[in-house]
Coordinates of C-alpha atoms in Angstrom, one line a residue:
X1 CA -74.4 93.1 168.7
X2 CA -77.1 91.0 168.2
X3 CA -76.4 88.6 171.4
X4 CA -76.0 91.5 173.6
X5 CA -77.7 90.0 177.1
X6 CA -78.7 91.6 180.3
X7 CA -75.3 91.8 182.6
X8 CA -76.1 94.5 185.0
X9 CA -78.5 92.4 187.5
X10 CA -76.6 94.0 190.5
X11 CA -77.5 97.6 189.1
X12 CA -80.8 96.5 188.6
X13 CA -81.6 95.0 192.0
X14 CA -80.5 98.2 193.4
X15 CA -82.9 99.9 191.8
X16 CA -85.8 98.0 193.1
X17 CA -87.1 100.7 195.3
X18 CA -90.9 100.6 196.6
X19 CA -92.7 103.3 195.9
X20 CA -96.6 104.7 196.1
X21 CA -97.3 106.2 192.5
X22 CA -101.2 107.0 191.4
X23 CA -103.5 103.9 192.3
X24 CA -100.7 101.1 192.3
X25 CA -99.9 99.8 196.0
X26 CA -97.0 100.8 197.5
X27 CA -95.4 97.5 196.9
X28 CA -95.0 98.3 193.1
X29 CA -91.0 98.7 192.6
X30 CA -89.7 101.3 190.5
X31 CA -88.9 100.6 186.9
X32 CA -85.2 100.0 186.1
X33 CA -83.4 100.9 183.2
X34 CA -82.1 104.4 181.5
X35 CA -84.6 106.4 179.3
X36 CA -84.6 105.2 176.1
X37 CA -83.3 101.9 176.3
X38 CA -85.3 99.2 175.4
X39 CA -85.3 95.6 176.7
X40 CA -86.8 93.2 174.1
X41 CA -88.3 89.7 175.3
X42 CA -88.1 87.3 172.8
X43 CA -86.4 83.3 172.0
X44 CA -82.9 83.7 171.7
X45 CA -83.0 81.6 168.7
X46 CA -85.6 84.0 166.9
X47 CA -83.7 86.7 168.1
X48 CA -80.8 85.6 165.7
X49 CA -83.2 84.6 162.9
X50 CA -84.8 87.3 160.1
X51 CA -87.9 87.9 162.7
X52 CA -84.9 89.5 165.5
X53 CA -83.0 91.3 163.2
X54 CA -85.8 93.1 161.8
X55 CA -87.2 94.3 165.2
X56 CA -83.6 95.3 166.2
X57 CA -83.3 97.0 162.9
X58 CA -86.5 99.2 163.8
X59 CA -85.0 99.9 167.2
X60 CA -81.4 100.4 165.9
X61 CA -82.4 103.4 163.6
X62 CA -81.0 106.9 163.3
X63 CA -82.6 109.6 165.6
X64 CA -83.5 112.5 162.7
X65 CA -82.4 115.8 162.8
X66 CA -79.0 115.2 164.5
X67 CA -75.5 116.0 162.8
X68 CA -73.8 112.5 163.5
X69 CA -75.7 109.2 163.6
X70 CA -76.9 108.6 166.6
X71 CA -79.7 105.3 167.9
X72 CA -83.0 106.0 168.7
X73 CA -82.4 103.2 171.2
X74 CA -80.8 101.3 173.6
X75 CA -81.6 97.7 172.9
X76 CA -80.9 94.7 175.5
X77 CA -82.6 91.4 175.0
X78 CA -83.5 88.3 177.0
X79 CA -85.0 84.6 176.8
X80 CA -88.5 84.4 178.1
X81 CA -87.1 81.7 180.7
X82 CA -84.9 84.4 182.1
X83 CA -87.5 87.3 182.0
X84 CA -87.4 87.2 185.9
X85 CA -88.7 89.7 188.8
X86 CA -85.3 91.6 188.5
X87 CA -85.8 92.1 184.5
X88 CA -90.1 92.3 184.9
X89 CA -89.2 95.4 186.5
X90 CA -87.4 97.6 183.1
X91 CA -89.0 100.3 182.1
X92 CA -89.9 100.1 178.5
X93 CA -90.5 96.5 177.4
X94 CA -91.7 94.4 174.1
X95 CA -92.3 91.1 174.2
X96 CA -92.4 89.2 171.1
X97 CA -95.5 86.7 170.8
X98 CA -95.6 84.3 167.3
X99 CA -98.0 81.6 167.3
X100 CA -99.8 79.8 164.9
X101 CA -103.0 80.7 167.5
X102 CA -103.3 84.0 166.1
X103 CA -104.7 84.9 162.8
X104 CA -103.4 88.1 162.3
X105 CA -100.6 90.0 163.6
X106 CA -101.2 93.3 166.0
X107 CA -99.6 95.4 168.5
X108 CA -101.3 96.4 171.6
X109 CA -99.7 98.0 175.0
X110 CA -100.0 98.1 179.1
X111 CA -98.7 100.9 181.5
X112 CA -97.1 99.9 184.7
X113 CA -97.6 96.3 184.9
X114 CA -94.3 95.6 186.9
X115 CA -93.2 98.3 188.0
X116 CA -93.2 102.1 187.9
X117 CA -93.1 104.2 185.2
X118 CA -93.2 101.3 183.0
X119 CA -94.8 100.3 179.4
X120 CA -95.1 96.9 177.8
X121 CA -95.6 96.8 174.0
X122 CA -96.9 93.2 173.2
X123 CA -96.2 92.4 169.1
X124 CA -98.3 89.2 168.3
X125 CA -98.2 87.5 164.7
X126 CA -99.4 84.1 163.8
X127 CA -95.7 82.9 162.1
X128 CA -92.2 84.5 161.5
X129 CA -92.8 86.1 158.0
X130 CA -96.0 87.4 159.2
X131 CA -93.8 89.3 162.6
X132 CA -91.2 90.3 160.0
X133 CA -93.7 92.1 157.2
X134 CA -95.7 93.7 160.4
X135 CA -92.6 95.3 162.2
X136 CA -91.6 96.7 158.7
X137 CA -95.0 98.1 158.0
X138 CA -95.1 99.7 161.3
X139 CA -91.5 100.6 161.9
X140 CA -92.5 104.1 163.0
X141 CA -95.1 103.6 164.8
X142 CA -92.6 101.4 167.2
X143 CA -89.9 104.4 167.2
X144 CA -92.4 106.9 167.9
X145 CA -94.4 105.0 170.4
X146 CA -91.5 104.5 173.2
X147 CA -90.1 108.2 171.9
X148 CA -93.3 109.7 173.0
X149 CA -93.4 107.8 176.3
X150 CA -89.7 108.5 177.1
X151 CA -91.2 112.3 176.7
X152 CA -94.5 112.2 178.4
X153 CA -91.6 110.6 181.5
X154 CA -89.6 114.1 181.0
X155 CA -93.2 116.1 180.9
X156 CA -94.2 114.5 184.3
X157 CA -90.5 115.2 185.9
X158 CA -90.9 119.1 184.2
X159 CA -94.4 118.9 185.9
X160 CA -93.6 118.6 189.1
X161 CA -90.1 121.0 188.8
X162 CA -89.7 123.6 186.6
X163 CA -88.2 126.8 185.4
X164 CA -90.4 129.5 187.3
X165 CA -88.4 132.5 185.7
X166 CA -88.6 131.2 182.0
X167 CA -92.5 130.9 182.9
X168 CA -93.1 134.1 184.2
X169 CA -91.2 136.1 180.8
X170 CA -93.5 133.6 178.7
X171 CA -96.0 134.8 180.3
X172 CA -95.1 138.5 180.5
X173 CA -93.7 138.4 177.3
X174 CA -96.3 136.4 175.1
X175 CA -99.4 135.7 177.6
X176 CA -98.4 132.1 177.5
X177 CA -97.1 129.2 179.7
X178 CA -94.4 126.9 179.1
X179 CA -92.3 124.2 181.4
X180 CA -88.4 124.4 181.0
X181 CA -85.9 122.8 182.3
X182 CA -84.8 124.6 185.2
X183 CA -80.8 124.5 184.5
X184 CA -81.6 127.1 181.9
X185 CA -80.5 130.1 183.3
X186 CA -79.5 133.3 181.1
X187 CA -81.9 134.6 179.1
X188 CA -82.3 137.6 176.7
X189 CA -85.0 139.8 175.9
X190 CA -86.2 141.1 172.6
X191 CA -89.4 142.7 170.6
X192 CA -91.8 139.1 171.0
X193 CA -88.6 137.1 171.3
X194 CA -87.0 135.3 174.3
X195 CA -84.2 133.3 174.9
X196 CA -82.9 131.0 178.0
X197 CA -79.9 128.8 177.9
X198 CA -77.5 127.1 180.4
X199 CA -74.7 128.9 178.6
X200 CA -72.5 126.5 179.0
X201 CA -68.6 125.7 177.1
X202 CA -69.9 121.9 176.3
X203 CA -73.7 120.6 176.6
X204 CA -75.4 123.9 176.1
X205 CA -79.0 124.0 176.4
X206 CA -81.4 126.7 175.4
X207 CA -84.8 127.5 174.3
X208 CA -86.3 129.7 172.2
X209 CA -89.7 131.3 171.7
X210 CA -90.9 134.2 169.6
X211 CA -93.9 135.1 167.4
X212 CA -95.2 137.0 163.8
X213 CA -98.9 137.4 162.6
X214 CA -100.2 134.9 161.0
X215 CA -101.4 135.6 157.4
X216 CA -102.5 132.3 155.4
X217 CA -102.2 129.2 154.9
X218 CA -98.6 129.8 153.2
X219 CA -97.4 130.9 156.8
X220 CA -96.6 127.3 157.6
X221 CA -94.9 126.5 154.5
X222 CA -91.0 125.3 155.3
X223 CA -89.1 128.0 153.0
X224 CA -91.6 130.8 154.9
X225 CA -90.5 129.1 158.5
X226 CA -87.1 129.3 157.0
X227 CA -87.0 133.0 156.5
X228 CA -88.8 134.0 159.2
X229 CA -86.7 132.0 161.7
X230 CA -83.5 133.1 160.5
X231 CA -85.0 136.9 160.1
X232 CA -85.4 136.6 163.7
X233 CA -82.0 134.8 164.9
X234 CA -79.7 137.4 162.9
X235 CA -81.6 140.1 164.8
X236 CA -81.6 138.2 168.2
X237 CA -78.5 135.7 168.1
X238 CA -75.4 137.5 166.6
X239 CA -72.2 136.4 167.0
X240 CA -68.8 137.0 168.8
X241 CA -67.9 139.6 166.1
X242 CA -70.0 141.7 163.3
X243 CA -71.3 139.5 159.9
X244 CA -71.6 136.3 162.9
X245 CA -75.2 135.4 163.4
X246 CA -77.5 132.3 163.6
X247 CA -79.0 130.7 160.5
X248 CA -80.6 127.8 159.2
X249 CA -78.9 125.3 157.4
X250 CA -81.2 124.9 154.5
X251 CA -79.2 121.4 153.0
X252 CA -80.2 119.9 156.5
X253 CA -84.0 120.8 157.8
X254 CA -87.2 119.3 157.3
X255 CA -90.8 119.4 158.2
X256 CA -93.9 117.3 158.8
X257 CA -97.2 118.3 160.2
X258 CA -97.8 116.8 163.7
X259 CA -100.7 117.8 166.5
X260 CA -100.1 119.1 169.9
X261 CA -103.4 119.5 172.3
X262 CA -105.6 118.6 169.4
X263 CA -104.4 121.5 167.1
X264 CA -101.9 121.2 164.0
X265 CA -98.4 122.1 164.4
X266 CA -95.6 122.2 162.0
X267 CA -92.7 120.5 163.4
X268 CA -89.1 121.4 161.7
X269 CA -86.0 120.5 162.6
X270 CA -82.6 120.4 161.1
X271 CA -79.2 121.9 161.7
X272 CA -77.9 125.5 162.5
X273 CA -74.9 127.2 162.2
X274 CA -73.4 130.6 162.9
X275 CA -72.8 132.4 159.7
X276 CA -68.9 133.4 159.1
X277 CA -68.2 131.0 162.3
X278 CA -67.6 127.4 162.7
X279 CA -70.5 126.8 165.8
X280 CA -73.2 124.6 164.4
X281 CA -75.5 122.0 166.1
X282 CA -79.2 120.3 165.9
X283 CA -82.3 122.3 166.3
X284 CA -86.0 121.4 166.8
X285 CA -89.1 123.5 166.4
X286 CA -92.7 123.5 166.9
X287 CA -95.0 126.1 164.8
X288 CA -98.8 126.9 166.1
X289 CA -101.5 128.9 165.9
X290 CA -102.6 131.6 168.6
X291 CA -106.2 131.8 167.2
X292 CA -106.6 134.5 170.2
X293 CA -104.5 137.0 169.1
X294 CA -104.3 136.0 165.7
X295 CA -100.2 135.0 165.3
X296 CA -97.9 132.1 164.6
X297 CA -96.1 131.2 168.1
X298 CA -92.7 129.3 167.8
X299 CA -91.2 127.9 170.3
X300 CA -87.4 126.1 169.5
X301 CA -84.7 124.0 171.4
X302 CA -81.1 124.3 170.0
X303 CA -78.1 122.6 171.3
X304 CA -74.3 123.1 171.2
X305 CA -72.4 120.3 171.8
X306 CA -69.9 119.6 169.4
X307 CA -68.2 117.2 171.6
X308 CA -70.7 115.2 173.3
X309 CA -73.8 112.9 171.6
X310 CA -76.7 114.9 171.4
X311 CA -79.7 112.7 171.7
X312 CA -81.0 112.8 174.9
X313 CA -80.2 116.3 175.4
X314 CA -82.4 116.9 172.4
X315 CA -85.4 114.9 173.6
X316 CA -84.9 116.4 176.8
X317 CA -85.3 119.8 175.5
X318 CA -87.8 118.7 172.8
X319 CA -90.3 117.4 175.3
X320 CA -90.4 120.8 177.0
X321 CA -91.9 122.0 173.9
X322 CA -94.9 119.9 173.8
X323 CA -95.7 122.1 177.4
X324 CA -96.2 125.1 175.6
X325 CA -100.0 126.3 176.5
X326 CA -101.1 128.9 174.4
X327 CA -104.3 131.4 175.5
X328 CA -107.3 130.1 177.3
X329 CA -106.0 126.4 176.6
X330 CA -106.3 123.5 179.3
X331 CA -102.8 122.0 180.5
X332 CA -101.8 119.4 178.8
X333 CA -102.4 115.7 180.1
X334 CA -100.0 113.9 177.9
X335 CA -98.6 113.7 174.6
X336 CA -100.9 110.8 172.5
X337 CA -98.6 108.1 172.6
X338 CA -100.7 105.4 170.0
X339 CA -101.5 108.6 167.5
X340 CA -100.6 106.4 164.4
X341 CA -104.0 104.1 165.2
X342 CA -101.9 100.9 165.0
X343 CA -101.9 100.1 168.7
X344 CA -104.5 100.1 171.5
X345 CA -104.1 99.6 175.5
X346 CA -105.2 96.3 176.3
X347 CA -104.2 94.4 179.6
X348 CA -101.7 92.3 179.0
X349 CA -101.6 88.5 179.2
X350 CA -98.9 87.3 182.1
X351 CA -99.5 83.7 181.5
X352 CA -98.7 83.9 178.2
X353 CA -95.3 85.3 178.7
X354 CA -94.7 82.6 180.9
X355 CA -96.0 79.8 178.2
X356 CA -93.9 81.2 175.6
X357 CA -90.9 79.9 178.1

């Protein structure tokens, strides 16, 4: 796994296609590559030695929340002598920079470089050991770095081509905006609940959104969320037959505080299941505060695909979330991709790619 090279240069070189984007010239290709996959730059020596393996490790782990293992990441690597204007061109890159130069280690990042929609993480350390103890120490800021640019990729594309009828019940509904995929088609109404989904057999798709007041801080506890989420689905979600309803599969959820538009959020996800039924699959949720009218609003994307992976459908769905604008707030630019304080932009250093050949 670990010697897994670059063998698709054919698919790749079709994919160089010019194109005009912001204030790059129109002779800056198109990134390459599929979302979520990584290409890491690095000797192919180290890339077999304890500095390699503890990168790949990083890259390599679990995606939370889902009921089989799944990778956050594709991961393809290549020499520095082969990092060439077919490879220059992938769209999410780190390049792996040890030198005795440095005296520390760091991390820092540069958008559309080669190509794009493309970013380049650059992870410098002044000796192996040193890489190694850095990329554990910062393991998730590395996972959640490229995860939130995969998204903000998925919030540009919802941008530009969204669900129009899913906006205009948000809107009706709950006073609020919110981009959605625009495959989601049925939808059902209910007192401050709506619900949209593809309603497909395999690889279904829907969203969620629905609101209570808000009464203290103990609203955005995780056994509150709990009972209020699955107070809300047995009403809203029955199933097939009487005593069949969505729930919350309390073994498998969990929460952390996060921040969405500058405001906190309680993100929880887990797993669901349909009481007195066998249908089951992963869920994700964000929890925030309408300060206007004084309420918690949830918005939630739940899958059902219980013969298909479930990662990028997830993401896919989970991006959409971050879209939600509450009253009398500003569209949102971009989800902060260097939250965690551990990396800053800085233009990156071509020469020095090419040195390290």
């Amino acid at each position: 796994m670990m010697k897994k090279t670059i063998t698709f240069l054919s698919f790749v070189c079709f994919m160089m296609i010019l194109s005009a984007c912001g204030n790059k010239s129109v002779f800056t290709p198109t990134s390459s590559g599929r979302p979520y996959e990584v290409l890491v730059v690095v000797n192919a020596d180290m890339w077999e030695s304890p500095a390699g393996r503890a990168l790949f490790d990083v890259l390599d782990t679990n995606v939370p929340g889902l009921p089989q293992p799944e990778r956050s990441f594709r991961i393809s690597n290549t020499d520095p002598k082969h990092f060439n204007q077919i490879l220059r061109i992938f769209r999410n890159i780190i390049i792996v920079d040890i030198s005795p130069n440095y005296t520390q280690s760091k991390m820092k990042y540069s958008r559309d470089v080669y190509a794009v929609p493309q970013m380049i993480m650059t992870i410098q350390s002044p000796d192996e050991q040193s890489f190694v103890d850095f990329v554990h120490q910062h393991s998730q800021t590395i996972v959640n770095f490229f995860t939130r640019v995969e998204m903000n990729r998925e919030i540009e594309l919802l941008k530009k081509k969204h669900n129009e009828m899913v906006s205009n019940y948000v809107d009706s509904i709950f006073g609020c905006d919110i981009w959605i995929p625009t495959e989601l088609q049925s939808k059902k109404v209910g007192k401050d609940f709506f619900w949209t989904s593809t309603n497909r057999v395999n690889a279904d798709l829907n969203f969620v959104m629905y609101a209570y007041p808000y009464v203290d801080k103990n609203t955005f506890t995780l056994n509150y969320f709990i009972h209020k989420r699955d107070s809300v689905m047995k009403i809203n979600i029955p199933g097939e037959r009487e005593g069949m309803y969505m729930e919350t599969d309390s073994l498998h959820v969990s929460s952390k505080d996060i921040s969405v538009r500058g405001d906190y959020a309680m993100e929880v996800r887990g797993l669901w299941d349909v009481k007195n039924d066998i249908m089951g699959g992963p869920f994700v949720s964000h929890a925030r505060v309408d300060q206007v009218n004084g309420r918690v609003v949830v918005v939630e994307a739940f899958v059902f695909s219980p013969d298909k992976l479930k990662r990028d459908y997830m993401r896919k769905m989970e991006a959409a979330l971050y879209t939600l604008k509450l009253p009398k707030e500003e569209e949102l630019p971009e989800i902060v991709i260097n939250a965690d304080d551990d990396i800053q932009e800085e233009k990156i250093d071509t020469a020095r790619i090419s040195d390290n050949k």
